[in-house]
Coordinates of C-alpha atoms in Angstrom, one line a residue:
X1 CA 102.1 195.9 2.1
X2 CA 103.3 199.0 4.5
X3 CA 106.8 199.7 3.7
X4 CA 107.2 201.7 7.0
X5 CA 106.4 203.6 9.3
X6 CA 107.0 205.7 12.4
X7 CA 110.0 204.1 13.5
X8 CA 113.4 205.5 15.4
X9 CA 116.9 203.9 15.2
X10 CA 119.6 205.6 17.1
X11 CA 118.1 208.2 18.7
X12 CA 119.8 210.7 21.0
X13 CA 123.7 210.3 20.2
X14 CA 123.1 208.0 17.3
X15 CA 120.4 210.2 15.7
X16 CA 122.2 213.2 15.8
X17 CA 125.3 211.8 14.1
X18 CA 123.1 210.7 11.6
X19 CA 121.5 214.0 10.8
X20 CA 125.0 216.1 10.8
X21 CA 126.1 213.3 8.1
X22 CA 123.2 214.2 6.2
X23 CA 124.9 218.0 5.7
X24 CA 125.5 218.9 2.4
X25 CA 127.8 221.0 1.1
X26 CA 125.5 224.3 1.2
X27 CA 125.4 223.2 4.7
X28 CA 128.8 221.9 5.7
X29 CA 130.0 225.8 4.0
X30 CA 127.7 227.7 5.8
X31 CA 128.7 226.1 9.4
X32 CA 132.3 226.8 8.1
X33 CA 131.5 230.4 7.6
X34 CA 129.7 230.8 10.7
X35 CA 132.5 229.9 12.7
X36 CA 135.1 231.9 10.6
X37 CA 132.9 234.8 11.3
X38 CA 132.4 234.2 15.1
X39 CA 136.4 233.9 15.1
X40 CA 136.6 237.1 13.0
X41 CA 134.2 239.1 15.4
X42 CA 136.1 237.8 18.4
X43 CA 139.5 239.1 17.7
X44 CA 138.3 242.4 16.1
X45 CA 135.5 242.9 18.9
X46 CA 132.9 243.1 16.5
X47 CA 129.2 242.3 18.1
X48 CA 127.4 242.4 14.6
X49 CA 129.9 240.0 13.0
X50 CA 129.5 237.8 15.9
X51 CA 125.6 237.6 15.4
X52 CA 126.1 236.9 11.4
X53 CA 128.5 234.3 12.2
X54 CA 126.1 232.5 14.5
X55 CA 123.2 233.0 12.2
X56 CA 125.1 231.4 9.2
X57 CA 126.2 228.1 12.0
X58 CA 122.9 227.8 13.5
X59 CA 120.7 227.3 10.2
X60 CA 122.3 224.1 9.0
X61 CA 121.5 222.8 12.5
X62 CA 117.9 223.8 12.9
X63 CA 117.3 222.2 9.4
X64 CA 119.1 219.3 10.5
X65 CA 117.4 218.8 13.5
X66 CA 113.7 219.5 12.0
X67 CA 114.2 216.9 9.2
X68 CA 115.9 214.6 11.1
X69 CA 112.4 214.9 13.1
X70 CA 110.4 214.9 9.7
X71 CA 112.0 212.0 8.3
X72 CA 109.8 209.5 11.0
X73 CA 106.4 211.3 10.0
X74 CA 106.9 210.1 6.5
X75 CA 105.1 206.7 5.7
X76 CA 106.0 204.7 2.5
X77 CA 103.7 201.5 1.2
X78 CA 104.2 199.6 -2.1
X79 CA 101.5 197.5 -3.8
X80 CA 102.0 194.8 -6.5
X81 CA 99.7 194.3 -9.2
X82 CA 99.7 191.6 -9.6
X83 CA 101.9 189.9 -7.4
X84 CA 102.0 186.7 -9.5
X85 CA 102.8 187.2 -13.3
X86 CA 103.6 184.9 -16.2
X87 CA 107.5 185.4 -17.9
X88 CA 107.8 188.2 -20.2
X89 CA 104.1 189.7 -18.6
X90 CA 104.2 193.2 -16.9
X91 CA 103.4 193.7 -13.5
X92 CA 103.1 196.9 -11.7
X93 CA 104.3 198.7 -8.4
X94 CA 102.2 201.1 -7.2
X95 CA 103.6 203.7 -4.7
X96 CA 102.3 205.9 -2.1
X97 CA 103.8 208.5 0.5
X98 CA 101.9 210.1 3.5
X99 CA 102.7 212.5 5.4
X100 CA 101.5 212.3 8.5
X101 CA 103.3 215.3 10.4
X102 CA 101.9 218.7 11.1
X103 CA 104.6 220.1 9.2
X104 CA 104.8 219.6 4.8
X105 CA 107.8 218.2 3.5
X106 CA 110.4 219.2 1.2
X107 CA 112.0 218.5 -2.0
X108 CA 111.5 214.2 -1.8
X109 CA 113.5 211.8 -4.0
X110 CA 112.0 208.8 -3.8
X111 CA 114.2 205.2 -4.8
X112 CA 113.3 201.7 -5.4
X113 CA 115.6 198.8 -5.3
X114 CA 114.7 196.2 -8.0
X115 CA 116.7 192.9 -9.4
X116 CA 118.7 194.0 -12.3
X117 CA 116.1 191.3 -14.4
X118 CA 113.6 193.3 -13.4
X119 CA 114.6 196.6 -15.2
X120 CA 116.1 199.7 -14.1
X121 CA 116.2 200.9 -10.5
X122 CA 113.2 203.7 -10.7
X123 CA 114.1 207.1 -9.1
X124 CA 111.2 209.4 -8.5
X125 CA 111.3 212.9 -7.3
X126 CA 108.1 214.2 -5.2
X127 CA 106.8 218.0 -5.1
X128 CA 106.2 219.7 -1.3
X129 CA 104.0 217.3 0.4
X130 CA 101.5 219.2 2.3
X131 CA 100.9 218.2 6.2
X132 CA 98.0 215.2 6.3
X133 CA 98.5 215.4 2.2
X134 CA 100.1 212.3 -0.3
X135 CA 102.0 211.2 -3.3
X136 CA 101.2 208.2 -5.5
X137 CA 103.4 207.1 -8.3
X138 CA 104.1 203.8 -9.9
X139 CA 106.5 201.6 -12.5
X140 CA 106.5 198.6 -13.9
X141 CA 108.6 195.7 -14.1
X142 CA 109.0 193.1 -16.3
X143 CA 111.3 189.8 -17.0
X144 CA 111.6 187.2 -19.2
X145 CA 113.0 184.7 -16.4
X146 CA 111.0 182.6 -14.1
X147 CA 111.9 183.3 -10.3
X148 CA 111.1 184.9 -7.3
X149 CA 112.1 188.6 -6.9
X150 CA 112.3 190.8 -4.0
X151 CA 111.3 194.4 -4.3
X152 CA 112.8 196.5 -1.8
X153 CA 114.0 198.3 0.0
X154 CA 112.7 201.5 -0.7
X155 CA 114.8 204.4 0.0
X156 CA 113.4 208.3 0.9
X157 CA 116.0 211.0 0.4
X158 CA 114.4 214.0 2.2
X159 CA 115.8 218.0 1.4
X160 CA 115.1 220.8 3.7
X161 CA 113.7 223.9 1.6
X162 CA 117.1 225.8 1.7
X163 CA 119.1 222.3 0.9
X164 CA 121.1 222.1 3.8
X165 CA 120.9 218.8 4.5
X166 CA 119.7 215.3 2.8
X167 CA 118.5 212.3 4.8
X168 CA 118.1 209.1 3.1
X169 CA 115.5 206.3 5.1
X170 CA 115.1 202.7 3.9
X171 CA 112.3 201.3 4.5
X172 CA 112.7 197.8 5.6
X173 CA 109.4 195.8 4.5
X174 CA 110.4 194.4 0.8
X175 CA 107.5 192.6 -1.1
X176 CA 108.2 189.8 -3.4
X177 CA 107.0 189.0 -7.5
X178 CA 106.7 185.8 -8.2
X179 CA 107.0 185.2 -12.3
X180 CA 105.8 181.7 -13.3
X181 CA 106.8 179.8 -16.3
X182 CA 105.2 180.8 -19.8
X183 CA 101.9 178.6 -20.2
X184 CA 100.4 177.7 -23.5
X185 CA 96.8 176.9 -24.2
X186 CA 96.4 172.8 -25.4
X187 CA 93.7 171.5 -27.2
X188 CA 91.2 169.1 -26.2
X189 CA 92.2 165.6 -27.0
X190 CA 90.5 162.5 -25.2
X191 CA 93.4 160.0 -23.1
X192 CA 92.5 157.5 -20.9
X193 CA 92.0 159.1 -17.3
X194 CA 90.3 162.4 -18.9
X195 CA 87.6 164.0 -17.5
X196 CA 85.1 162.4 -14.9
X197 CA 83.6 159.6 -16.3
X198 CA 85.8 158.5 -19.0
X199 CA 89.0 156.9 -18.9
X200 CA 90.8 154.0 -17.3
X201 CA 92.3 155.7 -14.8
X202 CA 89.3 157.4 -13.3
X203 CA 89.1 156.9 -9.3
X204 CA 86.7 157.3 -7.1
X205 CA 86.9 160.1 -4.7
X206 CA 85.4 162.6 -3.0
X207 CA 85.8 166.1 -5.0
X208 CA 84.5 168.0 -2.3
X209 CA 85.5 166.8 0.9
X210 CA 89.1 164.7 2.1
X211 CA 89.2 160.7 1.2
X212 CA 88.2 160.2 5.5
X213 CA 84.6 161.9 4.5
X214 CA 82.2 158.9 4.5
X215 CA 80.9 159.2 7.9
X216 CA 78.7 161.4 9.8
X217 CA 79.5 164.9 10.7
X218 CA 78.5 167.5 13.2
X219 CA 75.8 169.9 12.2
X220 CA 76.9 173.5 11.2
X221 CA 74.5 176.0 10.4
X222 CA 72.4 175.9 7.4
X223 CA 72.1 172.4 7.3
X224 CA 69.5 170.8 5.7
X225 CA 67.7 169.2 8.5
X226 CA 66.6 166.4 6.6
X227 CA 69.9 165.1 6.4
X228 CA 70.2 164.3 10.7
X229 CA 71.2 161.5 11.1
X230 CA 69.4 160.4 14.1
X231 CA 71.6 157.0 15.3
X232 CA 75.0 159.2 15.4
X233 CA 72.9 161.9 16.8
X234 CA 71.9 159.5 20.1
X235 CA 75.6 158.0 20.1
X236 CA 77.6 161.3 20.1
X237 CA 74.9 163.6 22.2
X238 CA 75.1 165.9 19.3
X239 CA 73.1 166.7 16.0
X240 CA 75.3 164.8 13.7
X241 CA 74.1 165.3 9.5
X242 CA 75.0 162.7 6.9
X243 CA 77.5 163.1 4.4
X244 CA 76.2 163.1 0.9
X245 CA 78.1 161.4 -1.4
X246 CA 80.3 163.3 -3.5
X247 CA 80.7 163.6 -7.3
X248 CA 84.0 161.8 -9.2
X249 CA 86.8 163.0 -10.3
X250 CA 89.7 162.0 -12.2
X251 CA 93.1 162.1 -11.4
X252 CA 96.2 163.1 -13.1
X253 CA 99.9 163.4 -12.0
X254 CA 102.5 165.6 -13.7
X255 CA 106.2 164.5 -13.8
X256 CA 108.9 166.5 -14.3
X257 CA 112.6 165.2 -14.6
X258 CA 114.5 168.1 -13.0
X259 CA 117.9 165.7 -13.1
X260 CA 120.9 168.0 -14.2
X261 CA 122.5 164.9 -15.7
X262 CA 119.3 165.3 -18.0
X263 CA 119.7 168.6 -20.0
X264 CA 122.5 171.0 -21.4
X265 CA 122.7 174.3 -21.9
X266 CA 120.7 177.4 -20.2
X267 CA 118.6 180.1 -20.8
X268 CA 115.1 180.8 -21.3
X269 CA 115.3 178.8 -25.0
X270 CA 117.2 175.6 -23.1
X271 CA 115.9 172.3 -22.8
X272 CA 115.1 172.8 -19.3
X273 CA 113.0 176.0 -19.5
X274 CA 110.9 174.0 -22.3
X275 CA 110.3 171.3 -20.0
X276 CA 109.4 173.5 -16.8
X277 CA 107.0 175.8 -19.0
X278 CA 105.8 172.1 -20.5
X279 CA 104.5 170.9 -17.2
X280 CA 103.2 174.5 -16.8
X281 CA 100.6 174.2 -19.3
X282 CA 99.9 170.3 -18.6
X283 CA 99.2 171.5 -14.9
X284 CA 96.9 174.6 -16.1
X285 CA 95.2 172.0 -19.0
X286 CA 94.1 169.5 -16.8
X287 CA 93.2 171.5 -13.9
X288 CA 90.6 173.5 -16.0
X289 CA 89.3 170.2 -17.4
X290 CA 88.3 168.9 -13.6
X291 CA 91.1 166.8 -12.7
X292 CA 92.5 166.3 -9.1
X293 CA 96.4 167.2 -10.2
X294 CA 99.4 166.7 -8.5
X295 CA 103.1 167.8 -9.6
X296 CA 105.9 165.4 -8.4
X297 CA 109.3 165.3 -9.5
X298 CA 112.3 162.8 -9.8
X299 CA 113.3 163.7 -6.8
X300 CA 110.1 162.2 -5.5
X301 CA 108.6 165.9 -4.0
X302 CA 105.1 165.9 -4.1
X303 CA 102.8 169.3 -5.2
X304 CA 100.4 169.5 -2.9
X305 CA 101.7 167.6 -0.5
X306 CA 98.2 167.4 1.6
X307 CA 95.0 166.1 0.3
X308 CA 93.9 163.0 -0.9
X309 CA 97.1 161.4 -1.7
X310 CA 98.8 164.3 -2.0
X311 CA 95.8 165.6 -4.8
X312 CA 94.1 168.7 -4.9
X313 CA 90.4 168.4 -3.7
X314 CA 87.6 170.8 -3.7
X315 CA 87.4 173.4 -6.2
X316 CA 88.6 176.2 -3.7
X317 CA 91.6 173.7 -2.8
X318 CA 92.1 172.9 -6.4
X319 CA 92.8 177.0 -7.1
X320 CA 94.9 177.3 -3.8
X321 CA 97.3 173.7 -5.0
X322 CA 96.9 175.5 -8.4
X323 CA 98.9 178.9 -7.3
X324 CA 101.7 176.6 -4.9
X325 CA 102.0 174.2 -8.2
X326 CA 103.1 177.5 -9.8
X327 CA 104.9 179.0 -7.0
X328 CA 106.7 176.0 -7.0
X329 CA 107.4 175.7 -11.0
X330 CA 108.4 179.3 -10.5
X331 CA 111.8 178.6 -8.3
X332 CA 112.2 175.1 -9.5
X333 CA 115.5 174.0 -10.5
X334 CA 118.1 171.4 -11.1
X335 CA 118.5 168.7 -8.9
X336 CA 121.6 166.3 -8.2
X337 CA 119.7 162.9 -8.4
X338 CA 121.1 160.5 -11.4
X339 CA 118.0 158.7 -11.7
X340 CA 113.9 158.3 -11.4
X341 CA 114.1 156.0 -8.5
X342 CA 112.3 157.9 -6.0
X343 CA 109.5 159.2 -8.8
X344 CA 108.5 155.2 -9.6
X345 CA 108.2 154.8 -5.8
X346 CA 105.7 157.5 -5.3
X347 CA 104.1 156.6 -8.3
X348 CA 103.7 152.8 -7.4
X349 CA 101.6 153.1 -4.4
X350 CA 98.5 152.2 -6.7
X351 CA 96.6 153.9 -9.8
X352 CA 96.9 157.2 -10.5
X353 CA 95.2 157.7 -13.3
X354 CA 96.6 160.1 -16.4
X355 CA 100.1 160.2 -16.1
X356 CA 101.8 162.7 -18.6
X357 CA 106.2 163.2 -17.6
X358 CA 108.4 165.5 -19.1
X359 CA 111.8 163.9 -19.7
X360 CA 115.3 165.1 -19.9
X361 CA 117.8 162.7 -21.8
X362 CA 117.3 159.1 -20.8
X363 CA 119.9 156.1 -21.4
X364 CA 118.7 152.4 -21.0
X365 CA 118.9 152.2 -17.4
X366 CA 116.7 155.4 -16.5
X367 CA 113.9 154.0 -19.0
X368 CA 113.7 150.6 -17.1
X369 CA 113.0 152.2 -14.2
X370 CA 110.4 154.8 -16.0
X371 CA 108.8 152.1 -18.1
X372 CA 106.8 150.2 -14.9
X373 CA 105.5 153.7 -14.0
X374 CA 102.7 153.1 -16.8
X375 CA 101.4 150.1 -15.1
X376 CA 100.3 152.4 -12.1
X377 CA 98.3 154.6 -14.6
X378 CA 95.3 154.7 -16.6
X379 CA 97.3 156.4 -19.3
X380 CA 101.1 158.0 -19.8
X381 CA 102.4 160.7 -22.3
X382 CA 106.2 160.9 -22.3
X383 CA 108.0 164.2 -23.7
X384 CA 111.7 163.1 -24.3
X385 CA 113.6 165.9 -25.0
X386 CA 117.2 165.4 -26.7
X387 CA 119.0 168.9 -24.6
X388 CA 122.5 167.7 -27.4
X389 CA 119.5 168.9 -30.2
X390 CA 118.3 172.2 -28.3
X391 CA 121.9 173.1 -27.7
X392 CA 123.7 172.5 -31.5
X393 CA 120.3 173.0 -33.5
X394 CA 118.7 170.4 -36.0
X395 CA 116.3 167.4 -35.2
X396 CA 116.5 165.3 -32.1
X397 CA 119.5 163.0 -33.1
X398 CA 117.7 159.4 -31.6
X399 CA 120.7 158.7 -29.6
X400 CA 117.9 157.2 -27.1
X401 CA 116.1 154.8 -29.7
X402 CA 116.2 151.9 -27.6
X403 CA 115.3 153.9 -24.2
X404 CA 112.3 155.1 -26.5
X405 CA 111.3 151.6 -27.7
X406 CA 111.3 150.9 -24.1
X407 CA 108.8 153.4 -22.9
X408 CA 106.7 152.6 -26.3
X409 CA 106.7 148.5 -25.5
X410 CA 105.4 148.9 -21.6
X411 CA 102.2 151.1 -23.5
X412 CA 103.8 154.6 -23.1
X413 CA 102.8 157.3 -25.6
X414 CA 106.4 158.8 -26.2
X415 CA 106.7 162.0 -28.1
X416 CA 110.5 163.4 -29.0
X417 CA 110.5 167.0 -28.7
X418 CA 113.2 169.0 -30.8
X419 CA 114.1 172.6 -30.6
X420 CA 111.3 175.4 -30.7
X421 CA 108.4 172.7 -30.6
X422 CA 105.2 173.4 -30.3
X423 CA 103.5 171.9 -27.2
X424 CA 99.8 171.9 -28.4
X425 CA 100.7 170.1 -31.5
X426 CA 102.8 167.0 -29.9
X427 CA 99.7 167.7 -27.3
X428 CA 97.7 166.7 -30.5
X429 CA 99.6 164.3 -32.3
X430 CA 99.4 162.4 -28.1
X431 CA 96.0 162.3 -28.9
X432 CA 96.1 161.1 -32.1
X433 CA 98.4 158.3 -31.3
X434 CA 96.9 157.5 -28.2
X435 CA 93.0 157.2 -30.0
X436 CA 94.7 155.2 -32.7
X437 CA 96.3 152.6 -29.7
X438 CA 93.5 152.5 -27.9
X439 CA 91.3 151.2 -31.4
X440 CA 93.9 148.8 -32.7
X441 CA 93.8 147.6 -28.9
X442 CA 90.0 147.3 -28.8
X443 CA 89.7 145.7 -32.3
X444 CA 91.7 143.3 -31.2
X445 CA 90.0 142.7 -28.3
X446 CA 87.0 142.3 -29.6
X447 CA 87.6 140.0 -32.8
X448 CA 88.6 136.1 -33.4
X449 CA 90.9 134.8 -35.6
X450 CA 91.5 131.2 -36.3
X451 CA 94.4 128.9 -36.2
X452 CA 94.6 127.3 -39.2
X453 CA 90.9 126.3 -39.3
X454 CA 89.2 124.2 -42.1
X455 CA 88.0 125.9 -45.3
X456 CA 84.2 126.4 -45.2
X457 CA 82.5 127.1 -48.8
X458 CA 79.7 129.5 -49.6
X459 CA 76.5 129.3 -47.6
X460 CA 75.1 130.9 -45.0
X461 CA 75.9 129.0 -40.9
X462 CA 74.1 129.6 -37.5
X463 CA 76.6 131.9 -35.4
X464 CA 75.3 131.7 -31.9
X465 CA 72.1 133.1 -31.3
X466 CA 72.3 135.0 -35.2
X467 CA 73.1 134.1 -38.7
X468 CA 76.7 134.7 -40.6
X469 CA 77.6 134.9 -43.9
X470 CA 80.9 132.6 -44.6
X471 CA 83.8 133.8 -46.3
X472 CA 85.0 131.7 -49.4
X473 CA 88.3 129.8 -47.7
X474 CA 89.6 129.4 -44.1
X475 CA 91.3 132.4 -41.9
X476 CA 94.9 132.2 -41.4
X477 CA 97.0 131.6 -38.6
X478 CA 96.0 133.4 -35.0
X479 CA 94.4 132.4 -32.0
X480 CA 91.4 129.8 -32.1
X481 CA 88.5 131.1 -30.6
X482 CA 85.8 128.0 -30.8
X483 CA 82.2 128.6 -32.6
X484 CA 78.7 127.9 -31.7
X485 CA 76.8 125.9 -33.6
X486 CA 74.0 127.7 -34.7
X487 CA 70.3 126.4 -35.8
X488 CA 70.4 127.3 -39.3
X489 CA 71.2 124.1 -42.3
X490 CA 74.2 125.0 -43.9
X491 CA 73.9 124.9 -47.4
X492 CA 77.2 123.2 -49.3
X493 CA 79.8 125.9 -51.2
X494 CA 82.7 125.7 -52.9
X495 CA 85.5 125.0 -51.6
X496 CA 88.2 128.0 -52.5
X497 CA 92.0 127.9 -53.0
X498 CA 95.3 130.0 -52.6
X499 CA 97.3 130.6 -50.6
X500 CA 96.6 131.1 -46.4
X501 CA 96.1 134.6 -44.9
X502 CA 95.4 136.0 -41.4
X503 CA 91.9 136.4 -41.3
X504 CA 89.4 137.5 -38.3
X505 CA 85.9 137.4 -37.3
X506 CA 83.6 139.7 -35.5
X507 CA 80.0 138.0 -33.9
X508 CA 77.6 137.4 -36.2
X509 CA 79.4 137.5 -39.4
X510 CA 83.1 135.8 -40.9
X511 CA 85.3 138.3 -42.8
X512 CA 86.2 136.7 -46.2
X513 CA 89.9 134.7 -46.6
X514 CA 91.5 133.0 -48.7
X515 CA 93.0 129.2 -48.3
X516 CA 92.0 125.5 -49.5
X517 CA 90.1 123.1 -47.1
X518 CA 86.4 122.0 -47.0
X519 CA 84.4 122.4 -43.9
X520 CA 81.3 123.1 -42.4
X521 CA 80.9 126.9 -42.0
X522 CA 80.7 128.1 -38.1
X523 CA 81.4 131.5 -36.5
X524 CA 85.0 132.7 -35.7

């Protein structure tokens, strides 16, 4: 960005005020010794002196005068590189002077004002710059601190060749660096919502094109022609194309608890920096893995806030809500909310798929209100972090058990995060725990048990439309599912003994349990 250019401020009275308090002291002396000498060369009636005297009060004013004129031919532009720049990543400034006067400079000390974060304040000085002719120089910046940091002004401290006087312009134009949070790369681990085409919490949308994009649209150039849609076409008096229906995508919704009640201490090590750079990476994973992402908070903001409910859509969107997600992670901070309240009511406007929330501390009441937020997903990851454990060291002390159970009993996959942990792993062990839920849940599902049936002996029974193999006793206690008879004869068994057991069945075939009766043998 142009950091100035010919400009004027003050001009006439207020310009030359300015360039007489640019004299230094060369040139404050020699106007001093001029007039002592004009003085002198009056009251003795010396001509020659007289000349001298003028000579040395008349030099300090020319240069003046000419540099104050110089100082506006001068123009100064900065450029960032890059202008967006993860914590403790470098960025640099680049810096260029042109001079675009017919006359070459002097002696030019060149000044940057910086953050104190951002280092020291750089100080250049520049060589003669020849008329038309230009300078480049550059620095770099660096900080360990998330934020956004203004660069500028930058100052020009221009010296006539005989150093008579020193003019200092600022340059108004400042640019800004924006440092995001610290991101770390997760590994791939399958949860319900994932990419398109699996998961729970997949929803149909248009990844292309807005939600409203089902119906015709006018024709723009390069349109296949094929795809006129002739009816609209009459009915609008325009060429009006079809809209080809548009590939899936799933959906995903970060939460981050930014509560100050939540989390102690400060600092890039605190709670709350783990939790920021956290979301960070979720938001970075997912978007890479083709998810339509959104970052809301507990304060019930919404990242993007356009879109298909308030999702990123296209690819090109999706990078654009990608960057303001991070803008916004960058300047994030602590809010004054007690509770979750206005996060559940975003969040309970239907399904939204993968849900994965980075919490502060929670007590009781705040996980009553977070628990229901799984029943508006396809899947939720909870990060609980204990801030009394980040702040005095050690493992997370379980002061909120029962907030945890609470989150774990409405289906949540809760993960307690303790000082210096390692995202990817819990990212992992989420995985784990989730594929682990998800086959107790479809076992389950998908198997019979028996409530205190009768025993059956060995033989071989008709189980539907396919044959079984009977256990030797009866399954224990569970939920009766009834059999089919099937076509076979049963053939007569034993009947066995001990004592009862749970026992379950899959179609087709009786797992073995132990008990006493004497039965016919069915499937269960």
């Amino acid at each position: 960005m142009a950091a100035g250019g010919a400009q004027a401020a003050d001009e006439d009275g207020g310009g030359l005020r300015t360039a007489l308090s640019g004299l230094t002291t060369r040139g404050r002396s020699f106007i001093a010794a001029g007039v002592a000498a004009a003085v002198c060369a009056y009251v003795l009636g010396q001509s020659d002196l007289l000349r001298v005297g003028l000579l040395l009060a008349v030099l300090p004013l020319i240069c003046a005068g000419l540099l104050f004129r110089t100082r506006y031919r001068v123009v100064a532009s900065r450029r960032l590189s890059p202008a967006r720049v993860t914590a403790g990543s470098e960025a640099r400034v680049h810096l260029r002077m042109d001079n675009v006067s017919r006359l070459p400079t002097g002696l030019l000390m060149l000044q940057d004002r910086v953050p104190y974060v951002l280092g020291p304040r750089p100080r250049f000085v520049l060589d003669r710059v020849e008329s038309g002719g230009r300078r480049e120089v550059s620095y770099r910046v660096r900080s360990d601190l998330r934020g956004r940091y203004p660069l500028g002004p930058l100052q020009l401290r221009l010296t006539d060749p005989f150093g008579m006087c020193e003019l200092t312009r600022s340059f108004s134009p400042e640019d800004t660096l924006t440092v995001i949070p610290r991101t770390e790369p997760l590994p791939p681990v399958r949860l319900s919502g994932e990419a398109a085409g699996y998961g729970d919490g997949r929803q149909r949308s248009l990844a292309l094109a807005g939600e409203d994009d089902v119906i015709p649209r006018g024709y723009r150039y390069g349109d296949d022609l094929r795809r006129v849609h002739w009816r609209s076409t009459a009915r609008y008096g325009e060429l009006m194309v079809r809209r080809e229906e548009q590939p899936q995508r799933a959906r995903c919704t970060v939460l981050l608890d930014t509560r100050r009640t939540a989390y102690q201490g400060a600092g890039p090590d605190s709670a709350f920096e783990w939790a920021v750079s956290g979301a960070a990476s979720a938001l970075v994973h997912v978007l890479e893995r083709g998810f339509s992402v959104r970052l809301l908070t507990d304060t019930g903001s919404s990242v993007p806030a356009e879109g298909a409910g308030g999702f990123a859509g296209a690819t090109q969107q999706s990078a654009d809500s990608a960057g303001l997600m991070m803008d916004t992670l960058a300047v994030v901070g602590h809010s004054d909310g007690a509770g979750l309240s206005r996060s559940y009511d975003v969040l309970r406007g239907g399904n939204e798929g993968l849900l994965v929330a980075f919490f502060g501390d929670l007590d009781e009441e705040q996980a009553a209100v977070a628990a229901p937020m799984r029943q508006r997903s396809g899947a939720a990851v909870a990060f609980v972090l204990d801030s009394e454990a980040w702040v005095y060291g050690g493992a997370p002390a379980g002061h909120g058990g029962g907030a945890l159970r609470r989150l774990r009993d409405a289906g949540w996959t809760v993960l307690e995060v303790g000082p210096g942990a390692s995202l990817a792993e819990l990212w992992r062990q989420a995985g784990q725990q989730h594929s682990s839920t998800g086959s107790a849940s479809s076992w389950h599902g998908g198997t019979a048990a028996t409530d205190n049936g009768a025993g059956a002996g060995s033989g071989t029974a008709g189980g539907g439309s396919r044959t079984g193999t009977a256990g030797t006793g009866t399954a224990g206690s569970g939920t009766a599912r009834p059999g089919t008879a099937g076509s076979g004869t049963a053939r007569p068994g034993t009947a066995g003994s001990g004592t009862a057991g749970p026992g379950a069945a899959q179609p087709g075939a009786a797992r073995p349990g132990s008990g006493t009766g004497t039965g016919a043998g069915g499937r269960v």
